[in-house]
Coordinates of C-alpha atoms in Angstrom, one line a residue:
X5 CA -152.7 -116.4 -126.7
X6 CA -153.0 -117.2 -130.3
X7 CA -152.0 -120.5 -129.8
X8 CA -154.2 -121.1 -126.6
X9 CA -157.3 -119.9 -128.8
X10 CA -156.8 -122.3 -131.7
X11 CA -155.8 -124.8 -129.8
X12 CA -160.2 -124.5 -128.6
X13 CA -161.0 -124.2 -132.1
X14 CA -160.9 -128.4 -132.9
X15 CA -161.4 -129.0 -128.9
X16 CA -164.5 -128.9 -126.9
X17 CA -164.6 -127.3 -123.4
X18 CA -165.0 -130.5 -121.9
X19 CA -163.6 -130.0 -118.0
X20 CA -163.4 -127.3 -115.6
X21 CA -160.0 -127.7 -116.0
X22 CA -160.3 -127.1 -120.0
X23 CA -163.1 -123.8 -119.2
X24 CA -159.9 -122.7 -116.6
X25 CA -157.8 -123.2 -119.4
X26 CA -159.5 -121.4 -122.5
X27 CA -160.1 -118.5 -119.8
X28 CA -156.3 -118.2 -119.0
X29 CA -155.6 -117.7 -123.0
X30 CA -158.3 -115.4 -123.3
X31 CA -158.2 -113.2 -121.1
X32 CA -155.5 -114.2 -117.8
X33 CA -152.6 -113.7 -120.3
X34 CA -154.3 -110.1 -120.8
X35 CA -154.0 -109.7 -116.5
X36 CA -150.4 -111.3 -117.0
X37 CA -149.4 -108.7 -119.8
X38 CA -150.5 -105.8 -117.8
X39 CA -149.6 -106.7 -115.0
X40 CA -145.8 -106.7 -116.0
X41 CA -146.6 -103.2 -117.8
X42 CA -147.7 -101.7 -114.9
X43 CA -144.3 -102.7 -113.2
X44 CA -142.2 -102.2 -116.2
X45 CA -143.8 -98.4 -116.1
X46 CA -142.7 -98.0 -112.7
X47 CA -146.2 -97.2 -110.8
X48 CA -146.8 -100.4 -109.7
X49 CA -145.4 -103.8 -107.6
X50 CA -145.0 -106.8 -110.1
X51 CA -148.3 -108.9 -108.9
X52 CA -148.6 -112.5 -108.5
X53 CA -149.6 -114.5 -112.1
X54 CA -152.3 -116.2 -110.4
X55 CA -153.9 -113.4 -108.7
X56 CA -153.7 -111.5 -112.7
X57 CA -154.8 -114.6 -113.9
X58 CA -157.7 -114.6 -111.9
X59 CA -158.7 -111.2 -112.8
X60 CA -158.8 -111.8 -116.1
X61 CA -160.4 -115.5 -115.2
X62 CA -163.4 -113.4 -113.7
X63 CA -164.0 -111.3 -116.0
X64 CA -164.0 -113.6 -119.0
X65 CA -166.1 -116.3 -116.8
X66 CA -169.0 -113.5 -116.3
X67 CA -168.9 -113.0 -120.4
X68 CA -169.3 -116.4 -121.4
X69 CA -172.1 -116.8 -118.7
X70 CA -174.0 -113.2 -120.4
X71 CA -173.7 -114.8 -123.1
X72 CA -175.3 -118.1 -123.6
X73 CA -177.6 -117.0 -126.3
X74 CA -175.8 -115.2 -128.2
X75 CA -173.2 -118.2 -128.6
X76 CA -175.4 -120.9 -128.6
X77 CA -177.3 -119.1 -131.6
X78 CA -174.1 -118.8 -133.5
X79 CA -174.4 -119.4 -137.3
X80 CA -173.2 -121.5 -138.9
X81 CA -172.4 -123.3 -135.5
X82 CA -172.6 -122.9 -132.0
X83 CA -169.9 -121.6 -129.9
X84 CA -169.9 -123.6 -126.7
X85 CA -168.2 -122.3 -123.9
X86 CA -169.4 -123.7 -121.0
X87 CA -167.9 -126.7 -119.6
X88 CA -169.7 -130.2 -120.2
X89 CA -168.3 -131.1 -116.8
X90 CA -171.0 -129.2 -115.3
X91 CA -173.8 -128.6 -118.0
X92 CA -174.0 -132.4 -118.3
X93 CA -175.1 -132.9 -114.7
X94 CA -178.2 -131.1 -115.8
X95 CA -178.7 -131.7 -119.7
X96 CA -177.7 -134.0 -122.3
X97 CA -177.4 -130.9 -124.7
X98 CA -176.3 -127.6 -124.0
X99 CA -179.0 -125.9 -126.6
X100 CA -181.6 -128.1 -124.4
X101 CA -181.3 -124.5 -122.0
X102 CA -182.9 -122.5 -124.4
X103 CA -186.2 -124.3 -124.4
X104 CA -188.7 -123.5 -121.8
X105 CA -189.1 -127.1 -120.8
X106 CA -185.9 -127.1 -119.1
X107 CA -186.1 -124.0 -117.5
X108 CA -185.4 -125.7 -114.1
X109 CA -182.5 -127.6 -114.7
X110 CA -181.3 -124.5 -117.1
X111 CA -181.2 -122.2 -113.9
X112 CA -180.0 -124.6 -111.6
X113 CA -177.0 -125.5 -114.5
X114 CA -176.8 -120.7 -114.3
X115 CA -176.1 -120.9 -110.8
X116 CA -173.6 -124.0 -110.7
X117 CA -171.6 -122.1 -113.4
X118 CA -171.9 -118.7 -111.6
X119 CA -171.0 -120.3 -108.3
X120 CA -167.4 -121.4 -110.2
X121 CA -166.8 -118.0 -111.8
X122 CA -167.3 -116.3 -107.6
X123 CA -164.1 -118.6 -106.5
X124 CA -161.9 -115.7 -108.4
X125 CA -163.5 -113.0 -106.3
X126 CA -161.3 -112.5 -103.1
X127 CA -158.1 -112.8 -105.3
X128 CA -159.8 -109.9 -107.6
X129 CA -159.8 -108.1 -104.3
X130 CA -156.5 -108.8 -103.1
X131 CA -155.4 -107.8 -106.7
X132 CA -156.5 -104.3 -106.4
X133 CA -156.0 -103.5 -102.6
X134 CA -152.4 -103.8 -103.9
X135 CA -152.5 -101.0 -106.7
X136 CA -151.1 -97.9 -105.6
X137 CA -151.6 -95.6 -108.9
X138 CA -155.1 -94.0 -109.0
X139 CA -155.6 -94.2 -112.9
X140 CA -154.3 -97.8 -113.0
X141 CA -156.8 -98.7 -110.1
X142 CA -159.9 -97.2 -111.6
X143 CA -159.0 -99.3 -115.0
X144 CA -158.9 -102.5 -113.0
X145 CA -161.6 -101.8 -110.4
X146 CA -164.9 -101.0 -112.8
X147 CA -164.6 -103.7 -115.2
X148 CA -164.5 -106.2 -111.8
X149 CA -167.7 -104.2 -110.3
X150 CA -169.5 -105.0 -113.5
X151 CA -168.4 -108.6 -113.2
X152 CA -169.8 -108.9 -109.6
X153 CA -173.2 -107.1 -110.3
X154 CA -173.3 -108.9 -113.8
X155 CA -173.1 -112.2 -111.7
X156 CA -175.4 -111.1 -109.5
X157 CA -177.7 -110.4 -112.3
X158 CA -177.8 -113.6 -113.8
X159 CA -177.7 -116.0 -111.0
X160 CA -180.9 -117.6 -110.6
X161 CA -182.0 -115.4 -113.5
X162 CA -183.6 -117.7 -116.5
X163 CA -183.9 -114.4 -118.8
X164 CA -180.1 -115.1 -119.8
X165 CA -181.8 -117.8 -121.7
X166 CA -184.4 -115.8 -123.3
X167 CA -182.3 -112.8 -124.4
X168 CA -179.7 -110.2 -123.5
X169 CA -179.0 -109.5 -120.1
X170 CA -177.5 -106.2 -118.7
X171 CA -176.9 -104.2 -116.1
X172 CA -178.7 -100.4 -116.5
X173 CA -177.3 -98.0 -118.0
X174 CA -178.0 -96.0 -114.6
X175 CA -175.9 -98.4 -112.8
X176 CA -173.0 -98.7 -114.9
X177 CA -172.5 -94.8 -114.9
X178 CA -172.6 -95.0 -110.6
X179 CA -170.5 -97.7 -110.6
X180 CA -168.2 -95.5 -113.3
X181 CA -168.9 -92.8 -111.0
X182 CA -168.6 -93.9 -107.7
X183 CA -165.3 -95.9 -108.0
X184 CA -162.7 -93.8 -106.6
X185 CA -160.7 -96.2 -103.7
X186 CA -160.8 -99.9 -102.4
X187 CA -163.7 -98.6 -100.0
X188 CA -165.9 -98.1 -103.2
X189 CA -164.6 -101.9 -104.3
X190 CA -165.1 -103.9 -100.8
X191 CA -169.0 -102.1 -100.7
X192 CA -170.0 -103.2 -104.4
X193 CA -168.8 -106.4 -103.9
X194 CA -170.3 -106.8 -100.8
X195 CA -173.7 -105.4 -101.4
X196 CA -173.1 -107.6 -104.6
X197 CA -172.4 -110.5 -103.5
X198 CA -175.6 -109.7 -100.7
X199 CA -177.8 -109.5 -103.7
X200 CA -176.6 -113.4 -104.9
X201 CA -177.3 -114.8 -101.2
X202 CA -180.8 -113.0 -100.9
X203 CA -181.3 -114.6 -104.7
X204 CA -180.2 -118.6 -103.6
X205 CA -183.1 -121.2 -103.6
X206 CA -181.8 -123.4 -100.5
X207 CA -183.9 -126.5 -103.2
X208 CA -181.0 -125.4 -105.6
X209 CA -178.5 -128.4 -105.8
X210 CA -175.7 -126.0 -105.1
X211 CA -177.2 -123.8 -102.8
X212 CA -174.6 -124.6 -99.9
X213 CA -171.1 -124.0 -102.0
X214 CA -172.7 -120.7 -103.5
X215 CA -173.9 -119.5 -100.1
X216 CA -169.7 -120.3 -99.0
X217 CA -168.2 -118.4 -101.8
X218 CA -170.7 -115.3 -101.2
X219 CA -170.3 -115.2 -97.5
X220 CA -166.2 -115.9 -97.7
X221 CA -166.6 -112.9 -100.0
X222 CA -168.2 -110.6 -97.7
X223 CA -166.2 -111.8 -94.9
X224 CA -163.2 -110.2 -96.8
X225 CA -165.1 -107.1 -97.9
X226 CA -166.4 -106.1 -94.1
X227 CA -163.2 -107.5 -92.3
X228 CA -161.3 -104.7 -94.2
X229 CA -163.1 -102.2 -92.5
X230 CA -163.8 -99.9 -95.4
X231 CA -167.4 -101.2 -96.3
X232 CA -170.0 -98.3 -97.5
X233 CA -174.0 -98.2 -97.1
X234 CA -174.5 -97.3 -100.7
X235 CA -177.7 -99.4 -102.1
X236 CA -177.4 -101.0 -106.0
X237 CA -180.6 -101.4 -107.7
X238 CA -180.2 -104.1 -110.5
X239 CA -183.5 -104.6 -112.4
X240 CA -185.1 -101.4 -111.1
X241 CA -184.3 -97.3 -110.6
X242 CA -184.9 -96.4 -106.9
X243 CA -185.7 -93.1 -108.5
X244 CA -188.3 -94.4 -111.2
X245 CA -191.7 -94.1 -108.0
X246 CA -190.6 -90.4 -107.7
X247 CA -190.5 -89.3 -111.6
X248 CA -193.7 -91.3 -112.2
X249 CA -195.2 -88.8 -109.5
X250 CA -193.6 -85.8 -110.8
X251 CA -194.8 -86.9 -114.5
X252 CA -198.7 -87.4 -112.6
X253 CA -198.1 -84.2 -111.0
X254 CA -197.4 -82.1 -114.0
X255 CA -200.5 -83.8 -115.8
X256 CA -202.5 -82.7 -113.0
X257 CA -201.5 -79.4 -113.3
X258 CA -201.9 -78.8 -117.1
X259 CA -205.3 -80.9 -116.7
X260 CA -206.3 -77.8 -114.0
X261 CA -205.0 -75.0 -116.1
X262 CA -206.7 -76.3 -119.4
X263 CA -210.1 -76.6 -117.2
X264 CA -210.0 -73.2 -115.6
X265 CA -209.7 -71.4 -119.0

């Protein structure tokens, strides 16, 4: 891993090949490590490398795509992650995002590179429908949630180039929650993956390929049988309507009791 890392540190991210690459030190050696704990411990099957590489691929993808900001801000210089291979189709700098004069081509560039990071998706799945110990399952399964609603929250979103972007606080303790079995998994990521197709701009260059990883990905989720209604809420709470009335309530009330005396 070491090595992988500095190995980026006089080397650009140039392809997607490179991006696959820095990914797999970062974070797919993490999936292979544990992984061949899990079987070493005796609670779980020894799983494929590239279906832990994959989870680890997905989860490090949906950082560096949070994170544009942040990174390109970076002093003294700017850490840049994502791969020329793709941000050059729409830029001839990657900074160029963060100005509001590109804020076309900066979403369409969002949603090319969220579109690469959904091809790990159905091998997340087939990941955990394989895990067999409850506590090792619920340590896999809520950091991928995140990663699916955290993708879902930034595609076609151009505030990840204005400032920090995160799921609520609300949210995350549900999905923290609610994640008990592979049902809870196949419904997040389908109502997830829902929210990205209801999000695609058919005038966005990659509007087709997104709209075939999303629906592959549901096709795994509902063919398994297991989906859930549940309802995930990413920029507002359902419940927010009914404690503004309660608050307009109450003021009505102490406006009435102050009056009558």
């Amino acid at each position: 891993m070491g090595a992988g890392m500095a190995k980026f540190i006089c080397k650009e991210v140039e392809t997607v090949d490179d991006y696959d690459e820095y990914c797999h030190y970062v974070a797919g050696l993490v999936g292979y490590g544990l992984s061949r704990l899990f079987y070493a411990a005796g609670t779980e099957d020894l799983a494929p490398d590239s279906l832990s590489n994959s989870m680890g691929l997905f989860l490090q993808k949906t950082n560096i795509i949070r994170d544009y900001l942040e990174d390109i801000n970076e002093i003294p210089k700017s850490r840049m992650f994502w791969p020329r291979e793709i941000w050059s189709k729409y830029a001839d700098k990657l900074e160029d995002f963060k100005y509001e004069e590109n804020t076309e081509k900066a979403v369409q560039c969002l949603n090319d590179i969220v579109t690469n990071a959904l091809i790990h998706a159905e091998e997340c799945l087939q990941y955990m429908s394989a895990l067999k110990n409850h506590a090792i399952f619920h340590f896999c399964a809520i950091p991928q949630i995140m990663a699916i609603g955290t993708c879902a929250l930034c595609y076609n979103n151009v505030h990840v180039f204005r400032g920090v972007v995160k799921m609520r606080r609300g949210l995350t303790a549900r999905i923290i929650d609610e994640t008990n079995s592979m049902s809870d998994v196949y419904t997040a990521f389908y109502e997830f993956s829902s929210l990205i197709e209801s999000k695609i701009d058919d005038n966005d260059p990659n509007a087709a390929l997104t709209r075939r990883h999303v629906n592959s990905i549901k096709q795994t989720c509902k063919s398994s049988g297991l989906v859930k209604r549940r309802g995930y809420h990413l920029d507002t709470s359902p419940y927010r309507p009914m404690l503004i009335m309660i608050v307009l309530l109450l003021v009505a009330i102490l406006f009435g009791a102050l009056y009558t005396k």
